[in-house]
PDB file of C-alpha atoms in Angstrom:
ATOM      1  CA  GLN A   9       0.000   0.000   0.000  1.00 78.00           C
ATOM      2  CA  VAL A  10       2.789   2.451   0.904  1.00 87.00           C
ATOM      3  CA  LYS A  11       4.642   1.748  -2.340  1.00 83.00           C
ATOM      4  CA  GLY A  12       1.437   2.273  -4.370  1.00 83.00           C
ATOM      5  CA  ASP A  13       0.764   5.575  -2.619  1.00 89.00           C
ATOM      6  CA  ARG A  14       4.332   6.702  -3.278  1.00 89.00           C
ATOM      7  CA  MET A  15       3.995   5.771  -6.975  1.00 89.00           C
ATOM      8  CA  ARG A  16       0.664   7.621  -7.325  1.00 92.00           C
ATOM      9  CA  SER A  17       2.106  10.652  -5.571  1.00 94.00           C
ATOM     10  CA  LYS A  18       5.090  10.785  -7.943  1.00 95.00           C
ATOM     11  CA  PHE A  19       3.538   9.680 -11.271  1.00 96.00           C
ATOM     12  CA  GLY A  20      -0.250   9.878 -10.939  1.00 96.00           C
ATOM     13  CA  SER A  21      -2.500   6.845 -11.170  1.00 96.00           C
ATOM     14  CA  ILE A  22      -1.018   4.623 -13.903  1.00 96.00           C
ATOM     15  CA  LEU A  23      -3.703   2.084 -14.744  1.00 96.00           C
ATOM     16  CA  ARG A  24      -2.016   0.538 -17.770  1.00 97.00           C
ATOM     17  CA  SER A  25       1.248   0.897 -19.615  1.00 97.00           C
ATOM     18  CA  LYS A  26       2.708  -0.992 -22.520  1.00 98.00           C
ATOM     19  CA  GLY A  27       5.181  -0.712 -25.320  1.00 97.00           C
ATOM     20  CA  PHE A  28       8.524  -1.644 -26.792  1.00 94.00           C
ATOM     21  CA  LEU A  29      12.071  -0.848 -25.814  1.00 94.00           C
ATOM     22  CA  TRP A  30      15.667  -1.334 -26.814  1.00 94.00           C
ATOM     23  CA  LEU A  31      17.632  -2.828 -23.938  1.00 91.00           C
ATOM     24  CA  ALA A  32      21.365  -2.020 -23.851  1.00 90.00           C
ATOM     25  CA  GLY A  33      23.412  -4.947 -25.127  1.00 89.00           C
ATOM     26  CA  ARG A  34      20.452  -6.556 -26.887  1.00 92.00           C
ATOM     27  CA  ASP A  35      20.754  -4.654 -30.136  1.00 93.00           C
ATOM     28  CA  ASP A  36      18.792  -7.099 -32.290  1.00 93.00           C
ATOM     29  CA  MET A  37      15.902  -7.866 -29.940  1.00 93.00           C
ATOM     30  CA  CYS A  38      12.909  -5.779 -28.993  1.00 94.00           C
ATOM     31  CA  GLY A  39      11.810  -5.767 -25.355  1.00 94.00           C
ATOM     32  CA  GLU A  40       8.079  -5.783 -24.715  1.00 95.00           C
ATOM     33  CA  TRP A  41       6.553  -4.183 -21.607  1.00 96.00           C
ATOM     34  CA  SER A  42       2.984  -4.727 -20.407  1.00 97.00           C
ATOM     35  CA  GLN A  43       1.480  -3.537 -17.129  1.00 96.00           C
ATOM     36  CA  ALA A  44      -2.075  -3.537 -15.804  1.00 96.00           C
ATOM     37  CA  GLY A  45      -2.679  -2.463 -12.227  1.00 91.00           C
ATOM     38  CA  ALA A  46       0.004  -3.931  -9.980  1.00 89.00           C
ATOM     39  CA  VAL A  47       1.042  -6.632 -12.479  1.00 94.00           C
ATOM     40  CA  GLY A  48       3.842  -5.953 -14.950  1.00 94.00           C
ATOM     41  CA  GLU A  49       5.621  -8.174 -17.449  1.00 94.00           C
ATOM     42  CA  PHE A  50       8.823  -7.598 -19.398  1.00 93.00           C
ATOM     43  CA  SER A  51       9.652 -10.074 -22.153  1.00 92.00           C
ATOM     44  CA  CYS A  52      11.086 -10.404 -25.625  1.00 93.00           C
ATOM     45  CA  GLY A  53       8.893  -8.992 -28.365  1.00 92.00           C
ATOM     46  CA  GLY A  54      10.988 -10.573 -31.110  1.00 91.00           C
ATOM     47  CA  TYR A  55      13.581  -9.097 -33.401  1.00 92.00           C
ATOM     48  CA  PHE A  56      13.762  -5.509 -34.506  1.00 93.00           C
ATOM     49  CA  TYR A  57      13.338  -5.380 -38.277  1.00 92.00           C
ATOM     50  CA  ALA A  58      16.765  -3.717 -38.316  1.00 92.00           C
ATOM     51  CA  ALA A  59      18.245  -7.138 -37.452  1.00 92.00           C
ATOM     52  CA  VAL A  60      16.292  -9.081 -40.055  1.00 90.00           C
ATOM     53  CA  GLY A  61      17.106  -9.441 -43.732  1.00 89.00           C
ATOM     54  CA  GLU A  62      14.766  -7.427 -45.957  1.00 89.00           C
ATOM     55  CA  ASP A  63      13.760 -10.657 -47.705  1.00 90.00           C
ATOM     56  CA  GLU A  64      11.948 -11.550 -44.439  1.00 90.00           C
ATOM     57  CA  TRP A  65       9.971  -8.289 -44.345  1.00 91.00           C
ATOM     58  CA  PRO A  66       6.377  -7.782 -45.474  1.00 92.00           C
ATOM     59  CA  PRO A  67       6.045  -6.922 -49.176  1.00 94.00           C
ATOM     60  CA  GLU A  68       7.085  -3.385 -50.085  1.00 93.00           C
ATOM     61  CA  GLY A  69       4.047  -1.131 -50.488  1.00 94.00           C
ATOM     62  CA  SER A  70       1.870  -3.232 -48.146  1.00 96.00           C
ATOM     63  CA  GLU A  71       0.299  -1.693 -45.032  1.00 95.00           C
ATOM     64  CA  PRO A  72       2.559  -3.688 -42.636  1.00 92.00           C
ATOM     65  CA  TYR A  73       5.629  -2.545 -44.616  1.00 93.00           C
ATOM     66  CA  GLU A  74       4.510   1.098 -44.391  1.00 94.00           C
ATOM     67  CA  MET A  75       3.995   0.718 -40.617  1.00 90.00           C
ATOM     68  CA  ILE A  76       7.553  -0.574 -40.253  1.00 89.00           C
ATOM     69  CA  MET A  77       8.990   2.272 -42.323  1.00 92.00           C
ATOM     70  CA  LYS A  78       7.034   4.830 -40.289  1.00 91.00           C
ATOM     71  CA  ASP A  79       9.075   3.798 -37.247  1.00 86.00           C
ATOM     72  CA  PHE A  80      12.470   3.865 -38.984  1.00 90.00           C
ATOM     73  CA  ASP A  81      14.933   6.477 -37.731  1.00 88.00           C
ATOM     74  CA  GLY A  82      17.633   6.545 -40.366  1.00 88.00           C
ATOM     75  CA  PRO A  83      19.993   3.894 -41.727  1.00 88.00           C
ATOM     76  CA  GLU A  84      21.712   3.170 -38.413  1.00 90.00           C
ATOM     77  CA  LEU A  85      19.027   2.957 -35.707  1.00 93.00           C
ATOM     78  CA  LYS A  86      16.323   1.833 -38.119  1.00 93.00           C
ATOM     79  CA  ASP A  87      13.388   0.644 -35.962  1.00 93.00           C
ATOM     80  CA  ARG A  88      15.296   0.379 -32.655  1.00 94.00           C
ATOM     81  CA  ARG A  89      13.555   2.662 -30.195  1.00 93.00           C
ATOM     82  CA  GLN A  90      11.782   3.205 -26.906  1.00 93.00           C
ATOM     83  CA  GLU A  91       8.014   3.496 -27.356  1.00 95.00           C
ATOM     84  CA  LEU A  92       5.853   3.357 -24.247  1.00 97.00           C
ATOM     85  CA  VAL A  93       2.241   4.376 -23.698  1.00 97.00           C
ATOM     86  CA  PHE A  94       0.760   5.204 -20.296  1.00 97.00           C
ATOM     87  CA  ILE A  95      -2.957   5.186 -19.541  1.00 98.00           C
ATOM     88  CA  GLY A  96      -4.242   6.524 -16.260  1.00 97.00           C
ATOM     89  CA  GLN A  97      -5.628   9.410 -14.281  1.00 96.00           C
ATOM     90  CA  ASN A  98      -3.861  12.615 -13.271  1.00 96.00           C
ATOM     91  CA  LEU A  99      -0.664  11.393 -14.912  1.00 97.00           C
ATOM     92  CA  LYS A 100       2.436  13.475 -14.298  1.00 97.00           C
ATOM     93  CA  GLN A 101       4.056  13.250 -17.714  1.00 97.00           C
ATOM     94  CA  ASP A 102       7.172  15.234 -16.751  1.00 97.00           C
ATOM     95  CA  ALA A 103       7.896  12.942 -13.781  1.00 97.00           C
ATOM     96  CA  ILE A 104       7.320   9.779 -15.845  1.00 97.00           C
ATOM     97  CA  THR A 105       9.486  11.058 -18.710  1.00 96.00           C
ATOM     98  CA  SER A 106      12.247  12.171 -16.336  1.00 97.00           C
ATOM     99  CA  SER A 107      12.331   8.800 -14.556  1.00 96.00           C
ATOM    100  CA  LEU A 108      12.460   6.911 -17.854  1.00 95.00           C
ATOM    101  CA  ASN A 109      15.188   9.211 -19.211  1.00 94.00           C
ATOM    102  CA  ASP A 110      17.235   8.407 -16.093  1.00 93.00           C
ATOM    103  CA  CYS A 111      17.257   4.773 -17.274  1.00 91.00           C
ATOM    104  CA  LEU A 112      18.811   5.549 -20.665  1.00 91.00           C
ATOM    105  CA  VAL A 113      22.468   4.776 -21.279  1.00 89.00           C
ATOM    106  CA  THR A 114      24.484   7.902 -22.080  1.00 89.00           C
ATOM    107  CA  LYS A 115      27.954   8.396 -23.531  1.00 87.00           C
ATOM    108  CA  GLU A 116      29.107   9.224 -20.005  1.00 86.00           C
ATOM    109  CA  ASP A 117      28.057   5.717 -18.881  1.00 82.00           C
ATOM    110  CA  LEU A 118      30.432   4.046 -21.335  1.00 81.00           C
ATOM    111  CA  GLN A 119      33.665   2.469 -20.231  1.00 72.00           C
ATOM    112  CA  PRO A 120      36.562   4.562 -21.581  1.00 65.00           C
ATOM    113  CA  THR A 121      37.829   1.662 -23.708  1.00 54.00           C
ATOM    114  CA  GLU A 122      34.371   1.140 -25.208  1.00 46.00           C
ATOM    115  CA  ALA A 123      33.891   4.787 -26.117  1.00 45.00           C
ATOM    116  CA  SER A 124      37.193   4.924 -27.967  1.00 46.00           C
ATOM    117  CA  SER A 125      37.098   1.505 -29.630  1.00 48.00           C
ATOM    118  CA  SER A 126      33.415   0.962 -30.402  1.00 47.00           C
ATOM    119  CA  SER A 127      33.975   1.614 -34.117  1.00 46.00           C
ATOM    120  CA  LYS A 128      37.647   0.950 -34.839  1.00 49.00           C
ATOM    121  CA  ALA A 129      37.036  -0.431 -38.317  1.00 52.00           C
ATOM    122  CA  GLU A 130      34.483   2.193 -39.260  1.00 65.00           C
ATOM    123  CA  GLU A 131      34.215   5.929 -38.962  1.00 76.00           C
ATOM    124  CA  PRO A 132      32.159   6.677 -35.808  1.00 80.00           C
ATOM    125  CA  THR A 133      28.640   7.917 -36.482  1.00 85.00           C
ATOM    126  CA  GLU A 134      26.108   9.797 -34.410  1.00 87.00           C
ATOM    127  CA  HIS A 135      24.645   6.601 -32.949  1.00 88.00           C
ATOM    128  CA  SER A 136      27.512   4.078 -33.187  1.00 88.00           C
ATOM    129  CA  TRP A 137      28.261   4.427 -29.461  1.00 88.00           C
ATOM    130  CA  LYS A 138      24.819   2.930 -28.672  1.00 90.00           C
ATOM    131  CA  PHE A 139      25.649  -0.510 -30.090  1.00 91.00           C
ATOM    132  CA  GLY A 140      27.462  -3.431 -28.469  1.00 88.00           C
ATOM    133  CA  ILE A 141      27.113  -2.274 -24.880  1.00 87.00           C
ATOM    134  CA  ASP A 142      27.404  -5.732 -23.385  1.00 81.00           C
ATOM    135  CA  TYR A 143      29.431  -5.035 -20.244  1.00 79.00           C
ATOM    136  CA  LEU A 144      26.670  -3.432 -18.162  1.00 81.00           C
ATOM    137  CA  LYS A 145      24.904  -5.594 -15.578  1.00 83.00           C
ATOM    138  CA  ASP A 146      21.821  -7.078 -17.240  1.00 84.00           C
ATOM    139  CA  PRO A 147      19.298  -8.208 -14.594  1.00 86.00           C
ATOM    140  CA  PHE A 148      16.908  -9.767 -17.119  1.00 85.00           C
ATOM    141  CA  PRO A 149      16.893 -13.422 -18.189  1.00 87.00           C
ATOM    142  CA  LYS A 150      18.277 -14.321 -21.608  1.00 86.00           C
ATOM    143  CA  TRP A 151      15.733 -14.370 -24.416  1.00 86.00           C
ATOM    144  CA  ASP A 152      15.374 -17.248 -26.834  1.00 79.00           C
ATOM    145  CA  VAL A 153      13.493 -15.853 -29.815  1.00 73.00           C
ATOM    146  CA  GLY A 154      14.182 -18.547 -32.398  1.00 70.00           C
ATOM    147  CA  GLU A 155      13.997 -17.817 -36.109  1.00 62.00           C
ATOM    148  CA  PHE A 156      12.270 -14.745 -37.493  1.00 56.00           C
ATOM    149  CA  GLU A 157       9.320 -15.368 -39.783  1.00 57.00           C
ATOM    150  CA  TYR A 158       6.991 -12.695 -41.083  1.00 54.00           C
ATOM    151  CA  GLU A 159       3.427 -13.966 -40.830  1.00 60.00           C
ATOM    152  CA  GLU A 160       0.956 -12.393 -43.242  1.00 60.00           C
ATOM    153  CA  GLY A 161      -1.771 -10.587 -41.306  1.00 57.00           C
ATOM    154  CA  SER A 162      -0.131 -10.814 -37.871  1.00 49.00           C
ATOM    155  CA  GLU A 163       0.360  -7.061 -37.467  1.00 45.00           C
ATOM    156  CA  GLU A 164      -3.108  -6.115 -38.679  1.00 40.00           C
ATOM    157  CA  GLU A 165      -4.721  -8.403 -36.102  1.00 39.00           C
ATOM    158  CA  GLU A 166      -2.952  -6.610 -33.258  1.00 42.00           C
ATOM    159  CA  GLU A 167      -3.827  -3.105 -34.447  1.00 41.00           C
ATOM    160  CA  GLY A 168      -7.086  -1.833 -33.044  1.00 40.00           C
ATOM    161  CA  SER A 169      -7.535  -4.783 -30.689  1.00 38.00           C
ATOM    162  CA  GLU A 170      -7.866  -2.516 -27.649  1.00 40.00           C
ATOM    163  CA  GLY A 171     -10.414   0.209 -27.219  1.00 39.00           C
ATOM    164  CA  GLY A 172     -10.286   3.311 -25.063  1.00 39.00           C
ATOM    165  CA  ASP A 173      -8.403   6.550 -24.985  1.00 39.00           C
ATOM    166  CA  LYS A 174      -4.632   6.478 -24.867  1.00 41.00           C
ATOM    167  CA  ALA A 175      -2.028   9.165 -24.408  1.00 41.00           C
ATOM    168  CA  GLU A 176       1.576   8.800 -25.479  1.00 45.00           C
ATOM    169  CA  GLY A 177       4.332  10.537 -23.627  1.00 44.00           C
TER     170      GLY A 177
END
């Protein structure tokens, strides 16, 4: 009860949250977060399309393909991202955003040898420092995602499956 009160005081009443995230050191896999009430689950959501050969993608010009491209952020990050949605009452967006930003890895967090050698063979780019961070403590279990296979219609079935108002932050 005390923890719940403290959370509501700091963030507002978060009833539901869900989304995808890029976990440091797991550059090819998408984390999936789902929370309802006091129950939360963090698991593997599969591969980012950035890690999958384009021959495995939905057909170019199709609605699923356009949805993937909408989320692309250039030739390096591609679809790797943090995308979380919070649903609740009296939400304190600034406090939620600030707390989540505190979880992000920054250049200052890098080990000196990593920062200088992360792209020895290539010219460093704006985002190259974000890849291959595998020396930080990872408290989550390893994910076994198997082989990637695009399934026709799988993305359309998920879209629109939940009703209600949502706010992204």
